[in-house]
């Protein structure tokens, strides 16, 4: 028998595009997705964009009356907005980069193909950008377009503003990717994912805390004092945080809108490009190795002695199948760094929020009361931000092992309710702590204190149910990594609905709150709640809570039951 | 007992399974045979509650899987072709969870016994994500057998198993049926089907080509003379496919004529 020598195949004239491959897969997903979901999402987007454009335009008109000083105030608000959004991206960039760069299922295929590692790495960094920065970028676009139109910006200014916004978010993503590659390379074998994720969360929290140290609330304090307002406006002409990249982006955007190309865009470009290049250079040497280390991370320690159920497991099992399922979920969450890191994010978010609320000094009691009540809507949004990471993916994280439940003697209702009860303690404690601690720190009266608690409970129940329900209605069992699950049409719809519910809950009790805050002489203590409007408001909140919770859960389990 | 009655499954205009009916009595191993895309897995998925029939009914132990799902699911154990399990649980934890789900008495001692049988005792406390494909398949088999179900439904059981485990599994299925329980399995491994199945249904592109015991099928296809021992089912299988092809061509010719 003769053997032919192996001849390496000639490389194709043009290497296949990984992005085109992903885009094709995404196109198939879109075509197969629920059309009603897209319609709802488009409607939601139209409402949000309209409100943003309208609000921006009116603000610019109002501040424009004060001349250039007034519009400079808007420039600083833009800067603060960019700092806030980019700190949010910074917060999640490292953990998302770890899960996207190292834990995605398609890496088994991509990294075993005759492709340069840097191309796979580039694709995954792009996916990290989409997973962390797409929503903030979409939030910025209508704002930038409105600013451009308001100042009659030249045509070239629009792509420059867009590029500035992209670079603002690309920098933390590049940093996250760089940290992820470094951490995965140096973390001890056996605990690569766990150690890297924990360090990633700590680093991100440190970065965000550093940004928080800028204390934008000082500005709020000055705005409330008319004597300081004029001086503040003058001071506002210069950037508040000249060393932060989002401030460079803000200046670049602002000056582009005025028809000038600003020099701070250059350091921004260099920073974002430098970080991405550094990450790519490091990845070329260490990416594949880090990925292999992540695969090797669990070293078996063979032990024939049987490990029996713990007391906690036996206790959970007493509650029947639902209890066993909830305990199984808890166990999986605590063992999976991509899931438990979300709990750290919860704690960090609550901490940052409470520090911010405590730092806002508001001397006028009525204003304090109203602001104390309105901020509950923001808390609802934070609870939604937590629920989109914990409640919405609760079904999807079953992954391909879902067949075990689906073919087992357990109903879709039991599954959905168990998931709901598993996440509720987290959102309920978070909501109550934020609601009551912020009410206490703002020295709100007894009625507002009680209502803060009730609205927090209502938000926690309904938002968690919406998350679990919507997540069960359209689960994504084949997500390449858990970070993808929330960034989906269903996840965005969930965020929109949660915000809408937070506002609804406030509106239901707005009248007794107004009575209690504005006329404390007529409505002392809890008396505003005993008035007809108070009673109706409480009944309304109770009904909205019960119907919202049960309706969302029921919708979830009915749809889950129909799933094939 | 399993009863499939006029089961049809359509995906849009494509008919994956067409008017399929068969009954599997207790005490027997029943094989669903066919090439890729024949409709075996689609049928199995309907039986275990993963795919809703477009028409017809599927019943396990007398319970309609889609009308009375919990009772039906209490009655069967299912072994899928791909053993996706919770990677962050150990085998013992996963099997305890299954035991709680099916309310299995003496779960711990049963788990010990099964792990020992499949030589997994040492790995019992390890996360499943560290297991090889074959080890995961063994855990999936134990999970299905742990509740000692009256009906066992198995989709391509031997994928990834080493020869020792494959023989063990064949014997387990046989023993399960011999204890008066029902076993339904799909396979395209003809030697396996011939070795353990009492009755067979041969499917092709969603339609039944033949049904019965090995002897029934031999009689029908005129292959009684057999061939080499062990490959006679293969001859039957291809004869059935040829018959179907010839019939389809004659239908086409009649339509043209």
Coordinates of N, CA and C in Angstrom, one line a residue, chain A residues 327-494:
Chain A
X327 N -33.7 24.7 45.7 CA -32.4 24.4 46.3 C -31.4 24.0 45.2
X328 N -31.8 23.3 44.3 CA -30.9 23.0 43.1 C -30.5 24.2 42.4
X329 N -31.4 25.2 42.2 CA -31.1 26.4 41.6 C -30.1 27.2 42.4
X330 N -30.3 27.3 43.7 CA -29.4 28.0 44.6 C -28.0 27.4 44.5
X331 N -27.9 26.1 44.5 CA -26.6 25.4 44.4 C -25.9 25.7 43.1
X332 N -26.7 25.7 42.0 CA -26.1 26.0 40.7 C -25.6 27.5 40.7
X333 N -26.4 28.4 41.2 CA -26.0 29.8 41.2 C -24.7 30.0 42.0
X334 N -24.6 29.4 43.2 CA -23.5 29.6 44.0 C -22.2 29.0 43.4
X335 N -22.4 28.0 42.6 CA -21.2 27.3 42.0 C -20.8 27.9 40.6
X336 N -21.7 28.7 40.1 CA -21.4 29.3 38.7 C -20.9 30.7 38.9
X337 N -19.7 31.0 38.6 CA -19.2 32.4 38.7 C -20.0 33.4 37.9
X338 N -20.5 32.9 36.7 CA -21.2 33.9 35.9 C -22.5 34.2 36.6
X339 N -23.0 33.4 37.5 CA -24.3 33.7 38.2 C -24.1 34.4 39.5
X340 N -23.1 33.8 40.3 CA -23.0 34.5 41.6 C -22.4 35.9 41.5
X341 N -21.6 36.1 40.4 CA -21.1 37.5 40.3 C -22.2 38.5 40.2
X342 N -23.4 38.0 39.7 CA -24.5 38.9 39.6 C -25.0 39.4 41.0
X343 N -24.8 38.5 42.0 CA -25.2 38.8 43.3 C -24.3 39.9 43.9
X344 N -23.0 39.9 43.5 CA -22.1 40.9 44.0 C -22.5 42.2 43.3
X345 N -22.9 42.2 42.1 CA -23.3 43.4 41.4 C -24.6 44.0 42.1
X346 N -25.5 43.1 42.6 CA -26.6 43.6 43.3 C -26.2 44.4 44.5
X347 N -25.3 43.8 45.3 CA -24.8 44.5 46.5 C -24.2 45.8 46.2
X348 N -23.3 45.8 45.1 CA -22.6 47.0 44.7 C -23.6 48.1 44.3
X349 N -24.6 47.7 43.5 CA -25.6 48.6 43.0 C -26.3 49.3 44.1
X350 N -26.8 48.4 45.1 CA -27.5 49.0 46.2 C -26.7 49.9 47.0
X351 N -25.4 49.5 47.2 CA -24.5 50.4 48.0 C -24.3 51.7 47.3
X352 N -24.0 51.7 46.0 CA -23.8 53.0 45.3 C -25.0 53.8 45.4
X353 N -26.2 53.2 45.2 CA -27.5 54.0 45.2 C -27.7 54.6 46.6
X354 N -27.5 53.8 47.7 CA -27.7 54.4 49.0 C -26.7 55.5 49.3
X355 N -25.5 55.3 48.9 CA -24.5 56.4 49.2 C -24.9 57.6 48.5
X356 N -25.4 57.5 47.2 CA -25.8 58.6 46.4 C -27.0 59.3 47.1
X357 N -28.0 58.5 47.5 CA -29.2 59.1 48.1 C -28.8 59.9 49.4
X358 N -28.0 59.3 50.2 CA -27.6 59.9 51.5 C -26.8 61.2 51.3
X359 N -26.1 61.3 50.1 CA -25.3 62.4 49.9 C -26.1 63.6 49.3
X360 N -27.3 63.4 49.0 CA -28.1 64.5 48.4 C -28.7 65.3 49.5
X361 N -28.2 66.6 49.7 CA -28.8 67.4 50.8 C -30.0 68.2 50.2
X362 N -31.2 68.0 50.8 CA -32.3 68.8 50.3 C -33.0 69.5 51.5
X363 N -32.8 70.8 51.6 CA -33.2 71.4 52.9 C -34.7 71.6 53.0
X364 N -35.5 71.7 51.9 CA -36.9 72.0 52.0 C -37.7 70.7 52.2
X365 N -38.5 70.6 53.3 CA -39.1 69.3 53.6 C -40.1 68.8 52.5
X366 N -40.9 69.7 52.0 CA -41.9 69.3 51.0 C -41.1 68.7 49.8
X367 N -40.1 69.4 49.3 CA -39.3 69.0 48.2 C -38.7 67.6 48.5
X368 N -38.2 67.5 49.7 CA -37.6 66.3 50.1 C -38.6 65.1 50.1
X369 N -39.8 65.4 50.6 CA -40.9 64.4 50.6 C -41.2 63.9 49.2
X370 N -41.4 64.9 48.3 CA -41.8 64.5 46.9 C -40.6 63.8 46.2
X371 N -39.4 64.3 46.4 CA -38.3 63.6 45.8 C -38.1 62.2 46.4
X372 N -38.3 62.1 47.7 CA -38.2 60.8 48.4 C -39.2 59.8 47.8
X373 N -40.3 60.3 47.4 CA -41.3 59.4 46.8 C -41.0 59.0 45.4
X374 N -40.6 60.1 44.6 CA -40.4 59.9 43.2 C -39.1 59.0 43.0
X375 N -38.2 59.0 43.9 CA -37.0 58.2 43.8 C -37.3 56.7 43.9
X376 N -38.5 56.4 44.4 CA -38.9 55.0 44.4 C -39.0 54.4 43.0
X377 N -39.3 55.3 42.0 CA -39.3 54.8 40.6 C -37.9 54.4 40.2
X378 N -36.9 55.2 40.6 CA -35.5 54.8 40.3 C -35.2 53.5 40.9
X379 N -35.7 53.3 42.2 CA -35.4 52.1 42.8 C -36.0 50.9 42.1
X380 N -37.2 51.2 41.6 CA -37.8 50.1 40.7 C -37.0 49.8 39.6
X381 N -36.3 50.8 39.0 CA -35.4 50.5 37.8 C -34.2 49.7 38.3
X382 N -33.7 50.0 39.5 CA -32.6 49.3 40.0 C -33.0 47.8 40.2
X383 N -34.1 47.6 40.8 CA -34.6 46.3 41.0 C -34.8 45.6 39.7
X384 N -35.3 46.3 38.7 CA -35.4 45.7 37.4 C -34.0 45.3 36.8
X385 N -33.0 46.2 37.1 CA -31.7 45.9 36.6 C -31.1 44.7 37.2
X386 N -31.5 44.4 38.5 CA -31.1 43.2 39.2 C -31.9 42.0 38.6
X387 N -33.2 42.2 38.4 CA -34.1 41.1 38.0 C -33.7 40.7 36.6
X388 N -33.2 41.6 35.7 CA -32.9 41.2 34.4 C -31.7 40.3 34.4
X389 N -30.9 40.3 35.5 CA -29.8 39.4 35.6 C -30.1 38.1 36.3
X390 N -31.1 38.2 37.2 CA -31.4 37.0 38.0 C -32.8 36.4 37.7
X391 N -33.8 37.2 37.6 CA -35.2 36.6 37.4 C -35.4 36.3 35.9
X392 N -35.0 37.2 35.0 CA -35.3 37.0 33.6 C -34.6 35.7 33.1
X393 N -33.3 35.5 33.4 CA -32.7 34.3 32.9 C -33.0 33.0 33.8
X394 N -33.8 33.1 34.8 CA -34.0 32.0 35.7 C -34.3 30.7 35.0
X395 N -35.2 30.8 34.0 CA -35.5 29.6 33.2 C -34.4 29.2 32.2
X396 N -33.9 30.3 31.6 CA -32.9 30.1 30.5 C -31.7 29.4 31.0
X397 N -31.3 29.7 32.3 CA -30.0 29.1 32.8 C -30.2 27.6 33.0
X398 N -31.4 27.0 32.9 CA -31.5 25.6 32.9 C -30.8 25.0 31.7
X399 N -30.7 25.8 30.6 CA -29.9 25.4 29.5 C -30.5 24.1 28.8
X400 N -29.6 23.4 28.3 CA -30.0 22.2 27.6 C -30.4 21.1 28.5
X401 N -30.2 21.3 29.8 CA -30.6 20.3 30.8 C -32.1 20.4 31.1
X402 N -32.8 21.3 30.5 CA -34.2 21.6 30.8 C -35.0 20.3 30.5
X403 N -34.5 19.5 29.6 CA -35.3 18.2 29.3 C -35.6 17.4 30.5
X404 N -34.7 17.5 31.5 CA -34.9 16.8 32.7 C -36.1 17.2 33.5
X405 N -36.4 18.5 33.5 CA -37.6 19.0 34.1 C -38.8 18.8 33.2
X406 N -38.6 19.0 32.0 CA -39.7 18.9 31.0 C -40.3 17.5 30.9
X407 N -39.5 16.5 31.1 CA -40.0 15.2 31.0 C -40.2 14.6 32.4
X408 N -40.0 15.4 33.4 CA -40.2 14.9 34.8 C -41.6 15.2 35.2
X409 N -42.1 14.6 36.3 CA -43.4 14.8 36.8 C -43.6 16.1 37.6
X410 N -43.4 17.2 36.9 CA -43.5 18.6 37.5 C -44.1 19.5 36.4
X411 N -45.1 20.3 36.9 CA -45.8 21.1 35.9 C -45.0 22.4 35.6
X412 N -45.4 23.0 34.5 CA -44.8 24.3 34.2 C -45.1 25.3 35.3
X413 N -46.3 25.2 35.8 CA -46.6 26.2 36.9 C -45.7 26.0 38.1
X414 N -45.4 24.7 38.5 CA -44.5 24.5 39.6 C -43.1 25.1 39.3
X415 N -42.7 24.9 38.1 CA -41.3 25.3 37.7 C -41.3 26.9 37.8
X416 N -42.3 27.5 37.2 CA -42.2 29.0 37.2 C -42.4 29.6 38.6
X417 N -43.3 29.0 39.4 CA -43.5 29.5 40.8 C -42.2 29.3 41.6
X418 N -41.6 28.1 41.4 CA -40.4 27.8 42.2 C -39.3 28.8 41.8
X419 N -39.1 29.1 40.6 CA -38.1 30.1 40.1 C -38.4 31.5 40.7
X420 N -39.7 31.8 40.7 CA -40.1 33.1 41.3 C -39.8 33.2 42.8
X421 N -40.1 32.1 43.5 CA -39.8 32.2 45.0 C -38.3 32.1 45.3
X422 N -37.6 31.6 44.3 CA -36.1 31.5 44.5 C -35.5 32.9 44.4
X423 N -36.0 33.7 43.5 CA -35.4 35.0 43.2 C -36.0 36.1 44.1
X424 N -37.3 35.9 44.5 CA -38.0 37.0 45.3 C -37.2 37.4 46.5
X425 N -36.7 36.5 47.3 CA -36.0 37.0 48.5 C -34.9 38.1 48.2
X426 N -34.2 37.8 47.1 CA -33.1 38.8 46.8 C -33.7 40.1 46.4
X427 N -34.7 40.2 45.5 CA -35.2 41.4 45.1 C -36.0 42.1 46.2
X428 N -36.7 41.3 47.0 CA -37.5 41.9 48.1 C -36.6 42.5 49.1
X429 N -35.6 41.8 49.5 CA -34.6 42.4 50.5 C -34.0 43.6 49.9
X430 N -33.5 43.5 48.7 CA -32.9 44.7 48.0 C -33.9 45.9 48.0
X431 N -35.1 45.6 47.5 CA -36.1 46.7 47.4 C -36.4 47.3 48.8
X432 N -36.6 46.5 49.8 CA -37.0 47.0 51.1 C -35.8 47.8 51.7
X433 N -34.6 47.2 51.6 CA -33.5 47.9 52.2 C -33.3 49.3 51.5
X434 N -33.4 49.3 50.2 CA -33.2 50.6 49.5 C -34.4 51.5 49.8
X435 N -35.6 51.0 49.9 CA -36.8 51.9 50.1 C -36.7 52.4 51.5
X436 N -36.5 51.6 52.5 CA -36.6 52.0 53.9 C -35.4 52.8 54.3
X437 N -34.2 52.4 53.9 CA -33.0 53.1 54.3 C -33.0 54.5 53.7
X438 N -33.4 54.6 52.4 CA -33.4 55.9 51.8 C -34.5 56.8 52.4
X439 N -35.6 56.2 52.7 CA -36.7 57.0 53.4 C -36.2 57.5 54.8
X440 N -35.5 56.6 55.5 CA -34.9 57.0 56.8 C -33.9 58.1 56.6
X441 N -33.0 57.9 55.6 CA -31.9 58.9 55.5 C -32.4 60.2 55.0
X442 N -33.6 60.2 54.3 CA -34.1 61.5 53.8 C -35.1 62.1 54.8
X443 N -35.2 61.4 56.0 CA -36.1 61.8 57.1 C -37.6 62.1 56.6
X444 N -38.1 61.1 55.9 CA -39.5 61.2 55.4 C -40.4 61.0 56.6
X445 N -41.7 61.5 56.4 CA -42.7 61.3 57.5 C -43.2 59.9 57.5
X446 N -44.1 59.6 58.5 CA -44.5 58.2 58.7 C -45.3 57.7 57.5
X447 N -46.2 58.5 56.9 CA -46.9 58.0 55.7 C -46.0 57.6 54.6
X448 N -45.1 58.5 54.3 CA -44.1 58.2 53.2 C -43.2 57.1 53.5
X449 N -42.9 56.9 54.8 CA -42.0 55.8 55.2 C -42.8 54.5 54.9
X450 N -44.0 54.5 55.4 CA -44.8 53.3 55.2 C -45.0 53.0 53.7
X451 N -45.3 54.0 52.9 CA -45.6 53.8 51.5 C -44.3 53.4 50.8
X452 N -43.2 53.9 51.2 CA -41.9 53.5 50.6 C -41.8 52.0 50.7
X453 N -42.1 51.5 51.9 CA -42.0 50.0 52.2 C -43.0 49.3 51.3
X454 N -44.2 49.8 51.2 CA -45.3 49.1 50.4 C -44.9 49.1 48.9
X455 N -44.5 50.3 48.4 CA -44.2 50.3 47.0 C -43.0 49.4 46.7
X456 N -42.0 49.4 47.6 CA -40.8 48.5 47.4 C -41.3 47.1 47.3
X457 N -42.2 46.7 48.2 CA -42.7 45.3 48.2 C -43.4 45.0 46.9
X458 N -44.3 46.0 46.5 CA -45.0 45.8 45.3 C -44.1 45.7 44.1
X459 N -43.1 46.6 44.0 CA -42.1 46.5 42.9 C -41.4 45.2 42.9
X460 N -41.0 44.8 44.0 CA -40.2 43.5 44.1 C -41.1 42.3 43.6
X461 N -42.3 42.3 44.0 CA -43.2 41.1 43.6 C -43.4 41.2 42.1
X462 N -43.9 42.4 41.6 CA -44.4 42.4 40.2 C -43.2 42.4 39.3
X463 N -42.1 43.1 39.6 CA -40.9 43.1 38.7 C -40.3 41.7 38.6
X464 N -40.2 41.0 39.8 CA -39.7 39.6 39.8 C -40.6 38.7 39.0
X465 N -41.9 38.9 39.2 CA -42.8 38.0 38.4 C -42.7 38.3 36.9
X466 N -42.6 39.6 36.6 CA -42.5 39.9 35.2 C -41.2 39.3 34.6
X467 N -40.1 39.4 35.4 CA -38.9 38.8 34.9 C -39.0 37.3 34.7
X468 N -39.5 36.6 35.7 CA -39.6 35.2 35.6 C -40.6 34.8 34.5
X469 N -41.7 35.5 34.5 CA -42.8 35.2 33.5 C -42.3 35.4 32.1
X470 N -41.8 36.6 31.8 CA -41.3 36.9 30.4 C -40.2 35.9 30.1
X471 N -39.3 35.7 31.0 CA -38.2 34.8 30.8 C -38.6 33.4 30.5
X472 N -39.7 32.9 31.1 CA -40.3 31.6 30.9 C -41.0 31.6 29.6
X473 N -41.6 32.7 29.2 CA -42.4 32.7 28.0 C -41.5 32.6 26.8
X474 N -40.3 33.1 26.9 CA -39.4 33.1 25.7 C -38.0 32.7 26.2
X475 N -37.8 31.5 26.7 CA -36.5 31.1 27.3 C -35.5 31.0 26.2
X476 N -34.2 31.2 26.5 CA -33.1 31.0 25.6 C -32.2 30.0 26.1
X477 N -32.5 28.7 25.8 CA -31.7 27.6 26.4 C -30.4 27.4 25.7
X478 N -30.2 28.0 24.6 CA -29.0 27.8 23.8 C -28.1 29.0 23.8
X479 N -28.2 29.9 24.8 CA -27.3 31.1 24.8 C -25.9 30.6 24.9
X480 N -25.0 31.3 24.1 CA -23.6 30.9 24.2 C -23.0 31.2 25.6
X481 N -23.5 32.2 26.2 CA -23.1 32.5 27.6 C -24.3 33.3 28.3
X482 N -24.3 33.2 29.7 CA -25.5 33.8 30.4 C -25.6 35.3 30.1
X483 N -24.5 36.0 29.8 CA -24.6 37.5 29.7 C -25.5 37.9 28.5
X484 N -25.7 36.9 27.6 CA -26.5 37.2 26.4 C -28.0 37.2 26.7
X485 N -28.4 36.5 27.7 CA -29.8 36.2 27.9 C -30.6 37.5 28.1
X486 N -30.1 38.4 29.0 CA -30.8 39.7 29.2 C -30.9 40.6 28.1
X487 N -29.8 40.6 27.2 CA -29.8 41.5 26.1 C -30.5 40.8 24.9
X488 N -31.8 40.8 25.0 CA -32.7 40.2 24.0 C -33.9 41.0 23.9
X489 N -34.7 40.8 22.8 CA -36.0 41.6 22.8 C -36.8 41.4 24.0
X490 N -36.9 40.2 24.5 CA -37.7 39.9 25.8 C -37.1 40.7 26.9
X491 N -35.8 40.7 27.1 CA -35.1 41.4 28.2 C -35.4 42.9 28.1
X492 N -35.3 43.5 26.9 CA -35.5 44.9 26.8 C -37.0 45.2 27.1
X493 N -37.9 44.3 26.6 CA -39.3 44.6 26.9 C -39.6 44.5 28.4
X494 N -38.9 43.6 29.0 CA -39.0 43.4 30.5 C -38.6 44.7 31.2

